[in-house]
Amino acid sequence: MDDRGSWDPDTYLRFAGERVRPFAELLARVGADAPEVVVDLGCGDGSATATLARRWPGARVVGVDSSPAMLAAAADHAVPGRLTFLQRDLRDWRPDGPVDVLISNAALHWVPGHADLLPGWADALAPGGWLAVQVPGNQRAPTHALLAELITGPRWAGRLSPGADVTLDPRAVLDPAGYLEVLTAAGLAVDAWETTYLHVLTGEDPVLHWVSGTVLRPVLARLAPADAAEFTAEYAAALRRAHPPRPDGTTVLPFRRVFVVGHRPAGGLSGA
């Protein structure tokens, strides 16, 4: 996970239940029985990684992330010799041997050109190995489109220090067919799909609170504190217009996610 804006595990995990559900649904499509090596790329605070160690108690599980703050939180889950964590940029990570299960959940949208990494990761799989990826695909949703509009508009463009707003680019994430093509070409049997969750949020400015732990964080890091507060207020008002509360006071946030699971059969190619 990218460390721009100094990731705050507490803020990110404010909606832990909603964020964990896609991980569980991704993992449900992985058919590994008794893997020896499991790697979680972009492991964040390590709570989801710990579930991998519980699912496969005989495996050596490694979580990889670039954020010191997230890895400091992940250290609470470490089990010497069984569950360990490593600081590394996902673009630079290389396995020290064949991997039986390689998972990346809600991390690759931060990595420019991440589709180019997937063939190498597929090559790292042991015979019978699994590669499972989930990426948010909300780049065209109001949360992202409104933020991109503010950043590039005349009011804020001059006040924002240069930065690559990777996750706001509609090209940052492929559609399921795109990932299917990449991993099929890498020799895997592939299952690819997308899901749009309807998150029912409560409280004041709940959509702003949702994005404050993710896509908004690196933008605010490029502003002076007073400007950051002003920017946040303007963005919050735009989000309220785009996502007005329902009569019962709750707010619905549609959230699209893209999933792909690839399997390298031990023998010939078969369905994932």
PDB file of C-alpha atoms in Angstrom:
ATOM      1  CA  MET A   1       0.000   0.000   0.000  1.00  0.00           C
ATOM      2  CA  ASP A   2       1.272   3.457  -0.937  1.00  0.00           C
ATOM      3  CA  ASP A   3       2.502   5.549   2.015  1.00  0.00           C
ATOM      4  CA  ARG A   4       1.668   8.982   0.616  1.00  0.00           C
ATOM      5  CA  GLY A   5      -0.082  11.062   3.239  1.00  0.00           C
ATOM      6  CA  SER A   6       1.111   8.799   6.110  1.00  0.00           C
ATOM      7  CA  TRP A   7      -1.518   6.086   6.340  1.00  0.00           C
ATOM      8  CA  ASP A   8      -3.563   6.081   9.552  1.00  0.00           C
ATOM      9  CA  PRO A   9      -4.773   2.565  10.388  1.00  0.00           C
ATOM     10  CA  ASP A  10      -7.480   3.856  12.750  1.00  0.00           C
ATOM     11  CA  THR A  11      -9.012   6.083  10.066  1.00  0.00           C
ATOM     12  CA  TYR A  12      -8.794   3.382   7.415  1.00  0.00           C
ATOM     13  CA  LEU A  13     -10.449   0.802   9.674  1.00  0.00           C
ATOM     14  CA  ARG A  14     -13.388   3.038  10.624  1.00  0.00           C
ATOM     15  CA  PHE A  15     -15.379   0.982   8.104  1.00  0.00           C
ATOM     16  CA  ALA A  16     -13.569  -2.286   8.775  1.00  0.00           C
ATOM     17  CA  GLY A  17     -16.613  -4.492   8.197  1.00  0.00           C
ATOM     18  CA  GLU A  18     -17.320  -3.060   4.755  1.00  0.00           C
ATOM     19  CA  ARG A  19     -13.654  -3.239   3.762  1.00  0.00           C
ATOM     20  CA  VAL A  20     -13.136  -6.829   4.957  1.00  0.00           C
ATOM     21  CA  ARG A  21     -16.122  -8.263   3.094  1.00  0.00           C
ATOM     22  CA  PRO A  22     -14.527  -8.061  -0.409  1.00  0.00           C
ATOM     23  CA  PHE A  23     -11.414  -9.772   0.968  1.00  0.00           C
ATOM     24  CA  ALA A  24     -13.526 -12.653   2.262  1.00  0.00           C
ATOM     25  CA  GLU A  25     -15.373 -12.938  -1.055  1.00  0.00           C
ATOM     26  CA  LEU A  26     -12.081 -12.922  -2.969  1.00  0.00           C
ATOM     27  CA  LEU A  27     -10.612 -15.564  -0.697  1.00  0.00           C
ATOM     28  CA  ALA A  28     -13.697 -17.758  -1.110  1.00  0.00           C
ATOM     29  CA  ARG A  29     -12.745 -18.330  -4.770  1.00  0.00           C
ATOM     30  CA  VAL A  30      -9.237 -19.571  -3.895  1.00  0.00           C
ATOM     31  CA  GLY A  31      -9.264 -23.358  -3.875  1.00  0.00           C
ATOM     32  CA  ALA A  32      -5.885 -24.063  -2.263  1.00  0.00           C
ATOM     33  CA  ASP A  33      -6.061 -26.891   0.286  1.00  0.00           C
ATOM     34  CA  ALA A  34      -2.691 -26.973   2.045  1.00  0.00           C
ATOM     35  CA  PRO A  35      -0.380 -24.273   0.657  1.00  0.00           C
ATOM     36  CA  GLU A  36       3.115 -23.957   2.071  1.00  0.00           C
ATOM     37  CA  VAL A  37       3.776 -20.301   1.150  1.00  0.00           C
ATOM     38  CA  VAL A  38       1.109 -17.567   1.180  1.00  0.00           C
ATOM     39  CA  VAL A  39       1.864 -13.912   0.389  1.00  0.00           C
ATOM     40  CA  ASP A  40      -0.416 -10.900   0.966  1.00  0.00           C
ATOM     41  CA  LEU A  41       0.752  -7.953  -1.164  1.00  0.00           C
ATOM     42  CA  GLY A  42      -0.472  -4.622   0.218  1.00  0.00           C
ATOM     43  CA  CYS A  43      -1.327  -6.185   3.577  1.00  0.00           C
ATOM     44  CA  GLY A  44      -2.140  -2.925   5.391  1.00  0.00           C
ATOM     45  CA  ASP A  45      -2.582  -3.363   9.146  1.00  0.00           C
ATOM     46  CA  GLY A  46      -2.258  -7.156   8.854  1.00  0.00           C
ATOM     47  CA  SER A  47      -5.687  -8.060  10.245  1.00  0.00           C
ATOM     48  CA  ALA A  48      -6.795  -9.671   6.987  1.00  0.00           C
ATOM     49  CA  THR A  49      -3.389 -11.331   6.593  1.00  0.00           C
ATOM     50  CA  ALA A  50      -3.870 -12.984   9.967  1.00  0.00           C
ATOM     51  CA  THR A  51      -7.006 -14.682   8.646  1.00  0.00           C
ATOM     52  CA  LEU A  52      -4.841 -16.352   5.996  1.00  0.00           C
ATOM     53  CA  ALA A  53      -2.697 -17.911   8.716  1.00  0.00           C
ATOM     54  CA  ARG A  54      -5.826 -19.173  10.455  1.00  0.00           C
ATOM     55  CA  ARG A  55      -7.278 -20.624   7.238  1.00  0.00           C
ATOM     56  CA  TRP A  56      -4.004 -22.391   6.361  1.00  0.00           C
ATOM     57  CA  PRO A  57      -2.310 -23.215   9.674  1.00  0.00           C
ATOM     58  CA  GLY A  58       0.456 -25.169   7.950  1.00  0.00           C
ATOM     59  CA  ALA A  59       1.537 -22.279   5.707  1.00  0.00           C
ATOM     60  CA  ARG A  60       4.252 -19.680   6.068  1.00  0.00           C
ATOM     61  CA  VAL A  61       2.386 -16.385   5.564  1.00  0.00           C
ATOM     62  CA  VAL A  62       4.122 -13.141   4.597  1.00  0.00           C
ATOM     63  CA  GLY A  63       2.471  -9.709   4.476  1.00  0.00           C
ATOM     64  CA  VAL A  64       4.115  -7.036   2.317  1.00  0.00           C
ATOM     65  CA  ASP A  65       3.385  -3.311   2.501  1.00  0.00           C
ATOM     66  CA  SER A  66       5.220  -0.018   1.936  1.00  0.00           C
ATOM     67  CA  SER A  67       3.613   1.891   4.831  1.00  0.00           C
ATOM     68  CA  PRO A  68       5.572   2.020   8.122  1.00  0.00           C
ATOM     69  CA  ALA A  69       2.398   3.053   9.970  1.00  0.00           C
ATOM     70  CA  MET A  70       0.418   0.105   8.656  1.00  0.00           C
ATOM     71  CA  LEU A  71       3.272  -2.316   9.332  1.00  0.00           C
ATOM     72  CA  ALA A  72       3.601  -1.019  12.889  1.00  0.00           C
ATOM     73  CA  ALA A  73      -0.048  -1.987  13.403  1.00  0.00           C
ATOM     74  CA  ALA A  74       0.523  -5.299  11.609  1.00  0.00           C
ATOM     75  CA  ALA A  75       3.295  -6.227  14.059  1.00  0.00           C
ATOM     76  CA  ASP A  76       0.585  -7.053  16.630  1.00  0.00           C
ATOM     77  CA  HIS A  77      -0.453 -10.000  14.436  1.00  0.00           C
ATOM     78  CA  ALA A  78       3.033 -11.398  13.799  1.00  0.00           C
ATOM     79  CA  VAL A  79       3.829 -14.982  14.795  1.00  0.00           C
ATOM     80  CA  PRO A  80       7.548 -15.809  14.484  1.00  0.00           C
ATOM     81  CA  GLY A  81       8.153 -18.399  11.802  1.00  0.00           C
ATOM     82  CA  ARG A  82       4.483 -18.472  10.787  1.00  0.00           C
ATOM     83  CA  LEU A  83       3.220 -14.957  10.073  1.00  0.00           C
ATOM     84  CA  THR A  84       5.716 -12.222   9.257  1.00  0.00           C
ATOM     85  CA  PHE A  85       5.620  -8.775   7.665  1.00  0.00           C
ATOM     86  CA  LEU A  86       7.973  -7.083   5.228  1.00  0.00           C
ATOM     87  CA  GLN A  87       8.319  -3.456   4.149  1.00  0.00           C
ATOM     88  CA  ARG A  88       8.622  -3.278   0.383  1.00  0.00           C
ATOM     89  CA  ASP A  89       7.196  -1.332  -2.548  1.00  0.00           C
ATOM     90  CA  LEU A  90       4.991  -3.758  -4.464  1.00  0.00           C
ATOM     91  CA  ARG A  91       6.788  -2.815  -7.677  1.00  0.00           C
ATOM     92  CA  ASP A  92      10.067  -4.047  -6.181  1.00  0.00           C
ATOM     93  CA  TRP A  93       8.881  -7.161  -4.370  1.00  0.00           C
ATOM     94  CA  ARG A  94      10.264 -10.478  -5.561  1.00  0.00           C
ATOM     95  CA  PRO A  95       9.561 -13.851  -3.921  1.00  0.00           C
ATOM     96  CA  ASP A  96      12.449 -15.933  -2.614  1.00  0.00           C
ATOM     97  CA  GLY A  97      10.862 -19.059  -4.059  1.00  0.00           C
ATOM     98  CA  PRO A  98       7.628 -20.445  -5.518  1.00  0.00           C
ATOM     99  CA  VAL A  99       4.409 -19.095  -3.969  1.00  0.00           C
ATOM    100  CA  ASP A 100       1.321 -21.257  -3.493  1.00  0.00           C
ATOM    101  CA  VAL A 101      -1.168 -18.444  -2.844  1.00  0.00           C
ATOM    102  CA  LEU A 102      -0.537 -14.805  -3.753  1.00  0.00           C
ATOM    103  CA  ILE A 103      -3.223 -12.292  -2.742  1.00  0.00           C
ATOM    104  CA  SER A 104      -3.484  -8.539  -3.232  1.00  0.00           C
ATOM    105  CA  ASN A 105      -6.600  -6.896  -1.823  1.00  0.00           C
ATOM    106  CA  ALA A 106      -7.459  -3.200  -2.360  1.00  0.00           C
ATOM    107  CA  ALA A 107      -3.870  -2.153  -2.990  1.00  0.00           C
ATOM    108  CA  LEU A 108      -2.981  -2.251  -6.678  1.00  0.00           C
ATOM    109  CA  HIS A 109      -5.023   0.829  -7.645  1.00  0.00           C
ATOM    110  CA  TRP A 110      -2.268   2.812  -5.893  1.00  0.00           C
ATOM    111  CA  VAL A 111       0.391   1.340  -8.212  1.00  0.00           C
ATOM    112  CA  PRO A 112       0.683   2.944 -11.679  1.00  0.00           C
ATOM    113  CA  GLY A 113       0.746   0.346 -14.437  1.00  0.00           C
ATOM    114  CA  HIS A 114       0.097  -2.470 -11.981  1.00  0.00           C
ATOM    115  CA  ALA A 115      -1.244  -4.765 -14.712  1.00  0.00           C
ATOM    116  CA  ASP A 116       2.356  -5.062 -15.919  1.00  0.00           C
ATOM    117  CA  LEU A 117       3.268  -6.707 -12.592  1.00  0.00           C
ATOM    118  CA  LEU A 118       0.720  -9.496 -12.872  1.00  0.00           C
ATOM    119  CA  PRO A 119       2.526 -11.720 -15.420  1.00  0.00           C
ATOM    120  CA  GLY A 120       5.612 -11.767 -13.177  1.00  0.00           C
ATOM    121  CA  TRP A 121       3.512 -12.659 -10.173  1.00  0.00           C
ATOM    122  CA  ALA A 122       1.835 -15.416 -12.185  1.00  0.00           C
ATOM    123  CA  ASP A 123       5.276 -16.764 -13.046  1.00  0.00           C
ATOM    124  CA  ALA A 124       6.104 -16.881  -9.324  1.00  0.00           C
ATOM    125  CA  LEU A 125       3.288 -19.350  -8.636  1.00  0.00           C
ATOM    126  CA  ALA A 126       4.118 -22.926  -7.840  1.00  0.00           C
ATOM    127  CA  PRO A 127       2.304 -25.631  -9.839  1.00  0.00           C
ATOM    128  CA  GLY A 128      -1.233 -25.624  -8.510  1.00  0.00           C
ATOM    129  CA  GLY A 129      -0.755 -22.059  -7.224  1.00  0.00           C
ATOM    130  CA  TRP A 130      -3.349 -19.285  -6.986  1.00  0.00           C
ATOM    131  CA  LEU A 131      -3.216 -15.544  -7.685  1.00  0.00           C
ATOM    132  CA  ALA A 132      -6.144 -13.499  -6.325  1.00  0.00           C
ATOM    133  CA  VAL A 133      -6.590  -9.727  -6.753  1.00  0.00           C
ATOM    134  CA  GLN A 134      -9.297  -7.251  -5.761  1.00  0.00           C
ATOM    135  CA  VAL A 135      -9.149  -3.570  -6.698  1.00  0.00           C
ATOM    136  CA  PRO A 136     -11.652  -0.760  -6.113  1.00  0.00           C
ATOM    137  CA  GLY A 137     -13.102   0.348  -9.436  1.00  0.00           C
ATOM    138  CA  ASN A 138     -14.763   3.602  -8.402  1.00  0.00           C
ATOM    139  CA  GLN A 139     -12.706   5.994 -10.502  1.00  0.00           C
ATOM    140  CA  ARG A 140     -15.792   7.267 -12.353  1.00  0.00           C
ATOM    141  CA  ALA A 141     -17.968   7.501  -9.233  1.00  0.00           C
ATOM    142  CA  PRO A 142     -18.801  10.882  -7.642  1.00  0.00           C
ATOM    143  CA  THR A 143     -16.319  10.332  -4.799  1.00  0.00           C
ATOM    144  CA  HIS A 144     -13.459  10.281  -7.294  1.00  0.00           C
ATOM    145  CA  ALA A 145     -14.827  12.428 -10.119  1.00  0.00           C
ATOM    146  CA  LEU A 146     -15.653  15.319  -7.779  1.00  0.00           C
ATOM    147  CA  LEU A 147     -12.248  15.107  -6.138  1.00  0.00           C
ATOM    148  CA  ALA A 148     -10.502  15.130  -9.518  1.00  0.00           C
ATOM    149  CA  GLU A 149     -12.603  18.120 -10.579  1.00  0.00           C
ATOM    150  CA  LEU A 150     -11.602  20.088  -7.487  1.00  0.00           C
ATOM    151  CA  ILE A 151      -7.910  19.236  -7.834  1.00  0.00           C
ATOM    152  CA  THR A 152      -7.725  20.392 -11.441  1.00  0.00           C
ATOM    153  CA  GLY A 153     -10.062  23.369 -11.093  1.00  0.00           C
ATOM    154  CA  PRO A 154      -8.858  26.990 -10.996  1.00  0.00           C
ATOM    155  CA  ARG A 155      -9.524  27.360  -7.272  1.00  0.00           C
ATOM    156  CA  TRP A 156      -7.136  24.593  -6.160  1.00  0.00           C
ATOM    157  CA  ALA A 157      -4.741  23.702  -8.973  1.00  0.00           C
ATOM    158  CA  GLY A 158      -2.351  26.507  -8.035  1.00  0.00           C
ATOM    159  CA  ARG A 159      -2.394  25.713  -4.321  1.00  0.00           C
ATOM    160  CA  LEU A 160      -1.768  21.980  -4.585  1.00  0.00           C
ATOM    161  CA  SER A 161       1.855  20.905  -4.712  1.00  0.00           C
ATOM    162  CA  PRO A 162       2.622  18.531  -7.590  1.00  0.00           C
ATOM    163  CA  GLY A 163       1.444  14.987  -7.041  1.00  0.00           C
ATOM    164  CA  ALA A 164       0.304  11.940  -8.971  1.00  0.00           C
ATOM    165  CA  ASP A 165      -3.340  11.293  -8.148  1.00  0.00           C
ATOM    166  CA  VAL A 166      -3.121   7.744  -9.407  1.00  0.00           C
ATOM    167  CA  THR A 167      -6.350   6.419  -7.970  1.00  0.00           C
ATOM    168  CA  LEU A 168      -8.443   9.161  -9.620  1.00  0.00           C
ATOM    169  CA  ASP A 169      -7.463   8.151 -13.151  1.00  0.00           C
ATOM    170  CA  PRO A 170     -10.260   6.116 -14.803  1.00  0.00           C
ATOM    171  CA  ARG A 171      -7.514   4.079 -16.476  1.00  0.00           C
ATOM    172  CA  ALA A 172      -5.967   3.096 -13.130  1.00  0.00           C
ATOM    173  CA  VAL A 173      -8.016  -0.109 -12.908  1.00  0.00           C
ATOM    174  CA  LEU A 174      -8.886  -2.535 -15.718  1.00  0.00           C
ATOM    175  CA  ASP A 175     -12.339  -3.999 -16.110  1.00  0.00           C
ATOM    176  CA  PRO A 176     -12.729  -7.737 -15.401  1.00  0.00           C
ATOM    177  CA  ALA A 177     -12.194  -8.627 -19.065  1.00  0.00           C
ATOM    178  CA  GLY A 178      -8.889  -6.752 -19.066  1.00  0.00           C
ATOM    179  CA  TYR A 179      -7.551  -8.675 -16.071  1.00  0.00           C
ATOM    180  CA  LEU A 180      -8.843 -11.924 -17.558  1.00  0.00           C
ATOM    181  CA  GLU A 181      -6.818 -11.288 -20.722  1.00  0.00           C
ATOM    182  CA  VAL A 182      -3.641 -10.441 -18.782  1.00  0.00           C
ATOM    183  CA  LEU A 183      -3.721 -13.548 -16.621  1.00  0.00           C
ATOM    184  CA  THR A 184      -4.909 -15.880 -19.371  1.00  0.00           C
ATOM    185  CA  ALA A 185      -1.921 -14.746 -21.432  1.00  0.00           C
ATOM    186  CA  ALA A 186       0.257 -15.569 -18.402  1.00  0.00           C
ATOM    187  CA  GLY A 187      -0.946 -19.172 -18.546  1.00  0.00           C
ATOM    188  CA  LEU A 188      -3.538 -19.168 -15.773  1.00  0.00           C
ATOM    189  CA  ALA A 189      -7.120 -20.368 -15.729  1.00  0.00           C
ATOM    190  CA  VAL A 190      -9.055 -17.248 -14.767  1.00  0.00           C
ATOM    191  CA  ASP A 191     -12.247 -16.276 -12.965  1.00  0.00           C
ATOM    192  CA  ALA A 192     -12.961 -12.513 -13.205  1.00  0.00           C
ATOM    193  CA  TRP A 193     -15.971 -10.519 -12.049  1.00  0.00           C
ATOM    194  CA  GLU A 194     -17.120  -7.251 -10.518  1.00  0.00           C
ATOM    195  CA  THR A 195     -19.476  -6.364  -7.692  1.00  0.00           C
ATOM    196  CA  THR A 196     -21.074  -3.048  -6.764  1.00  0.00           C
ATOM    197  CA  TYR A 197     -21.746  -2.949  -3.030  1.00  0.00           C
ATOM    198  CA  LEU A 198     -24.385  -0.605  -1.621  1.00  0.00           C
ATOM    199  CA  HIS A 199     -22.905   0.513   1.678  1.00  0.00           C
ATOM    200  CA  VAL A 200     -25.491   2.018   4.030  1.00  0.00           C
ATOM    201  CA  LEU A 201     -23.605   4.608   6.074  1.00  0.00           C
ATOM    202  CA  THR A 202     -24.641   6.563   9.142  1.00  0.00           C
ATOM    203  CA  GLY A 203     -23.548   9.761  10.840  1.00  0.00           C
ATOM    204  CA  GLU A 204     -22.636  13.225   9.624  1.00  0.00           C
ATOM    205  CA  ASP A 205     -20.810  13.387   6.273  1.00  0.00           C
ATOM    206  CA  PRO A 206     -20.341   9.602   6.178  1.00  0.00           C
ATOM    207  CA  VAL A 207     -19.058   9.518   2.591  1.00  0.00           C
ATOM    208  CA  LEU A 208     -16.391  12.063   3.486  1.00  0.00           C
ATOM    209  CA  HIS A 209     -15.386   9.880   6.444  1.00  0.00           C
ATOM    210  CA  TRP A 210     -15.171   6.889   4.102  1.00  0.00           C
ATOM    211  CA  VAL A 211     -12.762   8.572   1.672  1.00  0.00           C
ATOM    212  CA  SER A 212     -10.783  10.359   4.405  1.00  0.00           C
ATOM    213  CA  GLY A 213      -8.933   7.117   5.065  1.00  0.00           C
ATOM    214  CA  THR A 214      -8.107   6.473   1.414  1.00  0.00           C
ATOM    215  CA  VAL A 215      -8.293   8.632  -1.705  1.00  0.00           C
ATOM    216  CA  LEU A 216      -8.527  12.003   0.100  1.00  0.00           C
ATOM    217  CA  ARG A 217      -5.499  11.449   2.314  1.00  0.00           C
ATOM    218  CA  PRO A 218      -2.689  11.981  -0.250  1.00  0.00           C
ATOM    219  CA  VAL A 219      -4.441  15.088  -1.583  1.00  0.00           C
ATOM    220  CA  LEU A 220      -4.658  16.743   1.840  1.00  0.00           C
ATOM    221  CA  ALA A 221      -1.016  15.885   2.470  1.00  0.00           C
ATOM    222  CA  ARG A 222      -0.107  18.294  -0.347  1.00  0.00           C
ATOM    223  CA  LEU A 223      -1.895  21.259   1.257  1.00  0.00           C
ATOM    224  CA  ALA A 224      -1.101  23.545   4.164  1.00  0.00           C
ATOM    225  CA  PRO A 225      -3.384  22.870   7.177  1.00  0.00           C
ATOM    226  CA  ALA A 226      -5.653  25.886   6.598  1.00  0.00           C
ATOM    227  CA  ASP A 227      -6.002  25.057   2.908  1.00  0.00           C
ATOM    228  CA  ALA A 228      -6.650  21.407   3.745  1.00  0.00           C
ATOM    229  CA  ALA A 229      -9.545  22.370   5.997  1.00  0.00           C
ATOM    230  CA  GLU A 230     -11.015  24.632   3.313  1.00  0.00           C
ATOM    231  CA  PHE A 231     -10.591  21.978   0.633  1.00  0.00           C
ATOM    232  CA  THR A 232     -12.228  19.351   2.845  1.00  0.00           C
ATOM    233  CA  ALA A 233     -15.237  21.586   3.508  1.00  0.00           C
ATOM    234  CA  GLU A 234     -15.739  22.231  -0.210  1.00  0.00           C
ATOM    235  CA  TYR A 235     -15.378  18.552  -1.059  1.00  0.00           C
ATOM    236  CA  ALA A 236     -17.746  17.555   1.755  1.00  0.00           C
ATOM    237  CA  ALA A 237     -20.432  19.894   0.396  1.00  0.00           C
ATOM    238  CA  ALA A 238     -20.078  18.369  -3.067  1.00  0.00           C
ATOM    239  CA  LEU A 239     -20.342  14.860  -1.628  1.00  0.00           C
ATOM    240  CA  ARG A 240     -23.503  15.772   0.285  1.00  0.00           C
ATOM    241  CA  ARG A 241     -25.102  16.934  -2.949  1.00  0.00           C
ATOM    242  CA  ALA A 242     -24.026  13.764  -4.776  1.00  0.00           C
ATOM    243  CA  HIS A 243     -25.010  11.431  -1.912  1.00  0.00           C
ATOM    244  CA  PRO A 244     -27.914  13.046  -0.027  1.00  0.00           C
ATOM    245  CA  PRO A 245     -29.185  11.281   3.091  1.00  0.00           C
ATOM    246  CA  ARG A 246     -32.290   9.123   2.858  1.00  0.00           C
ATOM    247  CA  PRO A 247     -35.440   9.907   4.905  1.00  0.00           C
ATOM    248  CA  ASP A 248     -34.193   7.618   7.703  1.00  0.00           C
ATOM    249  CA  GLY A 249     -30.915   9.571   7.933  1.00  0.00           C
ATOM    250  CA  THR A 250     -28.693   6.917   6.354  1.00  0.00           C
ATOM    251  CA  THR A 251     -26.622   7.503   3.220  1.00  0.00           C
ATOM    252  CA  VAL A 252     -26.093   4.919   0.481  1.00  0.00           C
ATOM    253  CA  LEU A 253     -22.638   4.718  -1.077  1.00  0.00           C
ATOM    254  CA  PRO A 254     -22.392   2.512  -4.190  1.00  0.00           C
ATOM    255  CA  PHE A 255     -18.906   1.031  -4.366  1.00  0.00           C
ATOM    256  CA  ARG A 256     -17.655  -0.985  -7.339  1.00  0.00           C
ATOM    257  CA  ARG A 257     -14.880  -3.530  -6.928  1.00  0.00           C
ATOM    258  CA  VAL A 258     -13.151  -5.702  -9.529  1.00  0.00           C
ATOM    259  CA  PHE A 259     -11.996  -9.243  -8.722  1.00  0.00           C
ATOM    260  CA  VAL A 260      -9.771 -11.689 -10.572  1.00  0.00           C
ATOM    261  CA  VAL A 261      -8.567 -15.126  -9.485  1.00  0.00           C
ATOM    262  CA  GLY A 262      -6.047 -17.078 -11.522  1.00  0.00           C
ATOM    263  CA  HIS A 263      -5.035 -20.710 -11.028  1.00  0.00           C
ATOM    264  CA  ARG A 264      -1.970 -22.485 -12.368  1.00  0.00           C
ATOM    265  CA  PRO A 265      -3.079 -26.143 -12.494  1.00  0.00           C
ATOM    266  CA  ALA A 266      -0.559 -28.736 -11.474  1.00  0.00           C
ATOM    267  CA  GLY A 267      -1.239 -30.494 -14.791  1.00  0.00           C
ATOM    268  CA  GLY A 268      -2.980 -29.129 -17.892  1.00  0.00           C
ATOM    269  CA  LEU A 269      -5.102 -25.965 -18.057  1.00  0.00           C
ATOM    270  CA  SER A 270      -8.558 -26.256 -16.506  1.00  0.00           C
ATOM    271  CA  GLY A 271     -11.271 -23.945 -15.196  1.00  0.00           C
ATOM    272  CA  ALA A 272     -10.410 -21.854 -12.137  1.00  0.00           C
TER     273      ALA A 272
END
